[in-house]
């Protein structure tokens, strides 16, 4: 206490050895914890894995905080760290490349449901609860899942998602559309008798 | 005012962009005209929106408080700071 009061003027912006700039950075990244958590929760296989991903993301962010350019998109910067961790993890876990979702028309789900009777659609809407939907999302290959999570859950623009994933916008769009199709296929497979 | 959407197949290719609101005003007008006249396409559009809304709802889970505390400690303890 008194040490702080006695401190010379130029040291007053330092808290526990951290500059006010650094403290402000910490506050800004901590304020994004819910956003980071929502993405990590979908990329990790369970709560423990999601927690590890978030902690490692923050540990890396703090170590690299000088490389963050003030005024640029902090959420995209932070999620890029998470993305790199998740991709590394997926690579280690799986030696062979993940199977890509089948190409099916966007109306695939609708047509399947139509074929199996009118109330199948209403039934699906009712069933779009936690279990089947999260299982379908969880089963997507990670590169498709990421885009769906960023755009459909995080309301990221194509450009912001492209910044996180470090791919062109066209790649974001094609992965997004294919990811959504795969999601609909998984829902149809799960809720409609084949 | 030349182009109408000629087929449901054409509507299908635009539906995703319509949902994501990245179409031009003219393209929006075209697809909305089609959706108005074509119940199956309108139903598909509704389904797209329902899936997305539900996805958001079930995934709307805040970061656990215990994890937030750990993150705060982790930030405060990191002594790699301020190495200008
Ligand atoms: Zn149509």
Coordinates of N, CA, C and O in Angstrom, one line a residue, chain A residues 17-19 22 26-27 29-30 33-34 37-38 41-42 51 54-55 58-59 62-63 65-66 105-110 113 121-122 124-125 128-130 133-134 137 148 151-153 155 158 173 176-177 180 183-184 187, chain B residues 8-9 11-13 15-17 19-20 22 34-35 39-41 43-48 50-52 54-64 66-68 70-72 74-84:
Chain A
X17 N 3.8 -5.3 -10.9 CA 4.8 -5.5 -12.0 C 4.3 -5.5 -13.4 O 5.0 -5.7 -14.3
X18 N 2.9 -5.3 -13.5 CA 2.3 -5.3 -14.8 C 2.0 -3.8 -15.2 O 1.4 -3.1 -14.4
X19 N 2.3 -3.5 -16.4 CA 1.9 -2.1 -16.8 C 0.4 -2.0 -17.0 O -0.3 -3.0 -17.2
X22 N -0.7 -3.6 -20.1 CA -0.8 -5.1 -20.0 C -2.1 -5.5 -19.2 O -2.8 -6.4 -19.6
X26 N -5.3 -7.7 -20.4 CA -5.9 -8.8 -19.7 C -7.4 -8.7 -19.5 O -8.1 -9.6 -19.7
X27 N -7.8 -7.5 -19.2 CA -9.2 -7.2 -19.0 C -10.0 -7.5 -20.3 O -11.1 -8.1 -20.3
X29 N -9.1 -9.5 -22.9 CA -9.2 -10.9 -23.2 C -10.1 -11.7 -22.3 O -10.9 -12.5 -22.7
X30 N -10.1 -11.3 -21.0 CA -11.0 -12.0 -20.0 C -12.4 -11.7 -20.3 O -13.3 -12.6 -20.1
X33 N -14.1 -14.3 -22.6 CA -14.0 -15.7 -22.1 C -15.3 -16.5 -22.6 O -15.1 -17.7 -23.0
X34 N -16.5 -15.9 -22.5 CA -17.7 -16.6 -23.0 C -17.6 -17.0 -24.5 O -18.0 -18.1 -24.9
X37 N -15.1 -19.7 -24.9 CA -15.6 -20.9 -24.3 C -16.6 -21.6 -25.3 O -16.5 -22.8 -25.5
X38 N -17.5 -20.9 -25.8 CA -18.5 -21.5 -26.7 C -17.8 -22.2 -27.9 O -18.3 -23.2 -28.3
X41 N -15.8 -25.3 -26.5 CA -16.7 -26.3 -26.0 C -17.2 -27.2 -27.2 O -17.4 -28.4 -27.0
X42 N -17.3 -26.6 -28.4 CA -17.7 -27.4 -29.6 C -16.5 -28.1 -30.2 O -16.6 -29.1 -30.8
X51 N -12.0 -27.0 -21.4 CA -11.3 -26.2 -20.4 C -9.8 -26.1 -20.7 O -9.2 -25.1 -20.6
X54 N -9.2 -23.8 -23.6 CA -9.3 -22.4 -23.2 C -8.1 -21.9 -22.4 O -7.6 -20.8 -22.6
X55 N -7.7 -22.7 -21.4 CA -6.6 -22.3 -20.6 C -5.3 -22.2 -21.4 O -4.5 -21.2 -21.2
X58 N -5.4 -19.0 -23.4 CA -5.1 -17.8 -22.6 C -3.6 -17.7 -22.2 O -3.0 -16.7 -22.2
X59 N -3.1 -18.9 -21.9 CA -1.6 -18.9 -21.6 C -0.8 -18.4 -22.7 O 0.1 -17.6 -22.6
X62 N -1.4 -14.5 -23.4 CA -0.7 -13.7 -22.5 C 0.8 -13.6 -22.8 O 1.4 -12.6 -22.8
X63 N 1.4 -14.8 -23.1 CA 2.8 -14.8 -23.5 C 3.0 -14.0 -24.8 O 4.1 -13.4 -24.9
X65 N 1.3 -11.4 -25.8 CA 0.4 -10.2 -25.9 C 1.0 -9.0 -26.6 O 0.3 -8.2 -27.2
X66 N 2.4 -9.0 -26.6 CA 3.0 -7.9 -27.3 C 2.8 -8.0 -28.8 O 3.0 -7.0 -29.5
X105 N -27.3 -32.1 -52.1 CA -27.9 -30.8 -52.3 C -28.3 -30.2 -50.9 O -28.5 -30.9 -49.9
X106 N -28.5 -28.9 -51.0 CA -29.0 -28.2 -49.8 C -30.3 -28.7 -49.3 O -30.7 -28.6 -48.2
X107 N -31.1 -29.2 -50.3 CA -32.5 -29.6 -50.0 C -32.5 -31.0 -49.5 O -33.6 -31.6 -49.4
X108 N -31.4 -31.6 -49.4 CA -31.3 -33.0 -49.0 C -32.2 -33.4 -47.8 O -33.0 -34.3 -47.9
X109 N -32.0 -32.7 -46.8 CA -32.8 -33.0 -45.5 C -34.3 -32.8 -45.8 O -35.1 -33.7 -45.5
X110 N -34.6 -31.7 -46.4 CA -36.0 -31.5 -46.7 C -36.6 -32.6 -47.6 O -37.7 -33.1 -47.3
X113 N -37.1 -35.7 -45.6 CA -38.2 -35.6 -44.6 C -39.5 -35.6 -45.4 O -40.5 -36.3 -44.9
X121 N -41.3 -33.5 -40.7 CA -40.6 -32.2 -40.6 C -40.9 -31.6 -39.2 O -40.0 -31.1 -38.5
X122 N -42.2 -31.6 -38.8 CA -42.5 -31.1 -37.5 C -41.8 -31.8 -36.4 O -41.4 -31.3 -35.4
X124 N -39.0 -33.4 -36.6 CA -37.6 -33.0 -36.5 C -37.4 -31.7 -35.8 O -36.5 -31.6 -34.9
X125 N -38.3 -30.7 -36.1 CA -38.2 -29.4 -35.4 C -38.3 -29.7 -33.9 O -37.5 -29.1 -33.1
X128 N -35.1 -31.1 -32.4 CA -33.8 -30.3 -32.5 C -33.4 -29.9 -31.2 O -33.2 -28.7 -30.9
X129 N -33.3 -30.8 -30.3 CA -32.9 -30.4 -28.9 C -31.5 -30.8 -28.8 O -30.9 -31.3 -29.7
X130 N -31.0 -30.5 -27.6 CA -29.6 -30.7 -27.3 C -28.9 -31.9 -28.0 O -28.0 -31.8 -28.8
X133 N -28.7 -32.7 -32.1 CA -28.1 -31.6 -32.8 C -26.6 -31.5 -32.5 O -25.8 -31.3 -33.3
X134 N -26.3 -31.5 -31.2 CA -24.9 -31.5 -30.7 C -24.1 -32.7 -31.2 O -23.0 -32.5 -31.5
X137 N -23.3 -32.0 -34.8 CA -22.3 -31.0 -34.9 C -20.9 -31.6 -34.5 O -19.9 -31.4 -35.2
X148 N -18.8 -23.6 -39.1 CA -20.1 -23.6 -38.7 C -20.2 -22.9 -37.3 O -21.1 -22.1 -37.1
X151 N -19.5 -19.0 -37.7 CA -20.5 -18.2 -38.4 C -21.9 -18.4 -37.8 O -22.6 -17.4 -37.5
X152 N -22.3 -19.6 -37.6 CA -23.7 -19.9 -37.1 C -23.8 -19.7 -35.6 O -24.9 -19.3 -35.2
X153 N -22.8 -20.0 -34.9 CA -23.0 -19.7 -33.4 C -22.4 -18.4 -33.0 O -23.0 -17.7 -32.1
X155 N -21.8 -15.7 -34.9 CA -22.2 -14.6 -35.8 C -21.0 -13.9 -36.4 O -21.1 -12.7 -36.6
X158 N -18.1 -13.6 -42.8 CA -17.2 -14.5 -43.6 C -15.8 -14.0 -43.4 O -14.8 -14.7 -43.3
X173 N -16.6 -19.9 -47.3 CA -18.0 -20.1 -47.8 C -18.2 -21.5 -48.2 O -19.2 -22.1 -47.9
X176 N -18.3 -23.7 -45.1 CA -19.6 -23.4 -44.4 C -20.7 -24.2 -45.0 O -21.5 -24.8 -44.3
X177 N -20.9 -24.0 -46.3 CA -22.0 -24.7 -47.0 C -21.9 -26.2 -46.9 O -22.9 -26.9 -46.6
X180 N -22.7 -27.2 -43.3 CA -24.2 -27.2 -43.0 C -24.9 -28.3 -43.7 O -25.8 -28.9 -43.1
X183 N -24.3 -31.4 -41.7 CA -25.1 -31.3 -40.5 C -26.5 -31.8 -40.8 O -27.1 -32.5 -40.0
X184 N -27.1 -31.3 -41.9 CA -28.5 -31.6 -42.2 C -28.5 -33.1 -42.6 O -29.5 -33.8 -42.2
X187 N -28.6 -35.0 -39.4 CA -29.9 -34.9 -38.7 C -30.9 -35.8 -39.4 O -31.7 -36.4 -38.8
Chain B
X8 N -36.4 -24.0 -58.8 CA -36.1 -24.3 -57.4 C -34.6 -24.6 -57.2 O -34.0 -24.3 -56.2
X9 N -34.0 -25.2 -58.2 CA -32.6 -25.5 -58.1 C -31.8 -24.2 -58.0 O -30.8 -24.2 -57.3
X11 N -32.9 -21.4 -56.8 CA -33.2 -20.9 -55.5 C -32.3 -21.6 -54.4 O -31.8 -20.9 -53.6
X12 N -32.2 -22.9 -54.6 CA -31.4 -23.6 -53.7 C -29.9 -23.1 -53.6 O -29.3 -23.0 -52.5
X13 N -29.4 -22.8 -54.8 CA -28.0 -22.3 -54.8 C -27.8 -21.0 -54.1 O -26.7 -20.6 -53.7
X15 N -29.8 -19.9 -51.5 CA -30.5 -19.9 -50.1 C -29.5 -19.6 -49.0 O -29.8 -18.8 -48.1
X16 N -28.3 -20.2 -49.1 CA -27.3 -20.0 -48.0 C -26.9 -18.6 -47.9 O -26.8 -18.0 -46.9
X17 N -26.6 -18.0 -49.1 CA -26.2 -16.6 -49.1 C -27.3 -15.7 -48.6 O -27.1 -14.7 -48.0
X19 N -29.6 -16.5 -46.4 CA -29.6 -16.7 -44.9 C -28.5 -15.9 -44.3 O -28.7 -15.3 -43.2
X20 N -27.4 -15.8 -44.9 CA -26.2 -15.1 -44.4 C -26.2 -13.6 -44.7 O -25.3 -12.9 -44.4
X22 N -25.8 -11.9 -47.5 CA -24.7 -11.4 -48.3 C -25.1 -11.2 -49.8 O -24.2 -10.9 -50.6
X34 N -39.4 -15.6 -55.2 CA -39.5 -17.0 -55.3 C -40.1 -17.7 -54.1 O -41.0 -18.5 -54.2
X35 N -39.6 -17.3 -52.9 CA -40.0 -17.9 -51.7 C -41.5 -17.6 -51.4 O -42.2 -18.5 -50.9
X39 N -44.1 -22.7 -51.9 CA -44.1 -23.2 -50.6 C -43.0 -24.2 -50.2 O -42.4 -24.1 -49.1
X40 N -42.6 -25.1 -51.1 CA -41.5 -26.0 -50.7 C -40.2 -25.3 -50.4 O -39.5 -25.6 -49.4
X41 N -39.8 -24.3 -51.3 CA -38.6 -23.5 -51.0 C -38.8 -22.7 -49.7 O -37.8 -22.6 -49.0
X43 N -40.4 -23.5 -47.2 CA -40.3 -24.5 -46.1 C -38.8 -24.8 -45.8 O -38.4 -24.9 -44.7
X44 N -38.0 -24.9 -46.9 CA -36.6 -25.2 -46.7 C -35.9 -24.0 -46.1 O -35.1 -24.2 -45.2
X45 N -36.3 -22.8 -46.5 CA -35.7 -21.6 -45.8 C -36.0 -21.6 -44.3 O -35.2 -21.4 -43.5
X46 N -37.3 -21.9 -44.0 CA -37.7 -22.0 -42.6 C -36.9 -23.0 -41.8 O -36.4 -22.8 -40.7
X47 N -36.7 -24.2 -42.5 CA -35.9 -25.2 -41.8 C -34.4 -24.8 -41.6 O -33.9 -25.0 -40.5
X48 N -33.9 -24.1 -42.6 CA -32.5 -23.6 -42.4 C -32.4 -22.7 -41.2 O -31.5 -22.7 -40.4
X50 N -34.6 -22.5 -38.7 CA -34.9 -23.2 -37.4 C -33.7 -23.9 -36.9 O -33.4 -23.9 -35.7
X51 N -32.9 -24.6 -37.8 CA -31.8 -25.4 -37.4 C -30.7 -24.4 -36.8 O -30.2 -24.7 -35.7
X52 N -30.5 -23.3 -37.4 CA -29.5 -22.3 -37.0 C -29.9 -21.7 -35.6 O -29.1 -21.6 -34.7
X54 N -31.9 -23.0 -33.4 CA -31.8 -24.0 -32.3 C -30.3 -24.3 -32.0 O -30.0 -24.5 -30.8
X55 N -29.5 -24.3 -33.0 CA -28.1 -24.6 -32.7 C -27.5 -23.5 -31.8 O -26.8 -23.8 -30.8
X56 N -27.9 -22.3 -32.0 CA -27.4 -21.2 -31.2 C -28.0 -21.3 -29.8 O -27.3 -21.1 -28.8
X57 N -29.2 -21.7 -29.7 CA -29.9 -21.8 -28.4 C -29.2 -22.9 -27.5 O -28.9 -22.7 -26.4
X58 N -29.0 -24.1 -28.1 CA -28.4 -25.2 -27.3 C -26.9 -25.0 -27.0 O -26.4 -25.6 -26.1
X59 N -26.3 -24.1 -27.8 CA -24.8 -23.9 -27.5 C -24.6 -22.6 -26.7 O -23.4 -22.2 -26.6
X60 N -25.6 -22.0 -26.3 CA -25.5 -20.7 -25.6 C -25.1 -21.0 -24.1 O -26.0 -20.9 -23.2
X61 N -23.9 -21.4 -23.9 CA -23.5 -21.8 -22.6 C -22.3 -20.9 -22.2 O -21.3 -20.9 -22.8
X62 N -22.5 -20.2 -21.1 CA -21.4 -19.3 -20.7 C -20.2 -20.0 -20.1 O -20.3 -21.2 -19.7
X63 N -19.0 -19.4 -20.2 CA -17.8 -19.9 -19.6 C -18.0 -20.2 -18.1 O -18.5 -19.3 -17.4
X64 N -17.7 -21.4 -17.6 CA -17.9 -21.7 -16.2 C -17.1 -20.7 -15.3 O -16.0 -20.3 -15.7
X66 N -15.7 -21.0 -12.5 CA -14.4 -21.5 -11.9 C -13.3 -21.4 -13.0 O -12.1 -21.1 -12.6
X67 N -13.6 -21.6 -14.2 CA -12.6 -21.5 -15.3 C -12.2 -20.0 -15.4 O -11.0 -19.7 -15.6
X68 N -13.2 -19.1 -15.3 CA -12.9 -17.7 -15.4 C -11.9 -17.2 -14.3 O -11.0 -16.5 -14.6
X70 N -9.7 -19.2 -12.9 CA -8.4 -19.7 -13.3 C -7.7 -18.9 -14.4 O -6.5 -18.7 -14.3
X71 N -8.5 -18.4 -15.3 CA -7.9 -17.6 -16.4 C -7.4 -16.3 -15.8 O -6.3 -15.8 -16.2
X72 N -8.1 -15.7 -14.9 CA -7.7 -14.5 -14.3 C -6.4 -14.7 -13.5 O -5.4 -13.9 -13.7
X74 N -4.2 -17.0 -14.1 CA -3.2 -17.3 -15.1 C -2.6 -16.0 -15.7 O -1.4 -15.9 -15.9
X75 N -3.5 -15.1 -16.0 CA -3.1 -13.8 -16.5 C -2.2 -13.1 -15.5 O -1.1 -12.5 -15.9
X76 N -2.6 -13.0 -14.3 CA -1.9 -12.3 -13.3 C -0.6 -12.9 -12.9 O 0.4 -12.2 -12.6
X77 N -0.5 -14.2 -13.0 CA 0.7 -14.9 -12.6 C 1.8 -14.9 -13.7 O 3.0 -15.1 -13.4
X78 N 1.4 -14.8 -14.9 CA 2.4 -14.9 -16.0 C 3.4 -13.8 -15.8 O 3.1 -12.6 -15.9
X79 N 4.7 -14.2 -15.7 CA 5.7 -13.2 -15.4 C 6.5 -12.9 -16.7 O 7.5 -12.3 -16.7
X80 N 5.9 -13.3 -17.8 CA 6.6 -13.1 -19.1 C 6.3 -11.7 -19.6 O 6.5 -11.3 -20.7
X81 N 5.7 -10.9 -18.7 CA 5.1 -9.6 -19.1 C 6.1 -8.6 -19.4 O 7.3 -8.6 -19.0
X82 N 5.7 -7.6 -20.2 CA 6.4 -6.3 -20.3 C 7.8 -6.4 -20.7 O 8.6 -5.6 -20.3
X83 N 8.2 -7.4 -21.5 CA 9.5 -7.6 -22.0 C 9.7 -6.7 -23.2 O 9.7 -7.2 -24.3
X84 N 9.7 -5.5 -23.0 CA 9.7 -4.6 -24.2 C 11.1 -4.6 -24.9 O 12.1 -4.7 -24.3

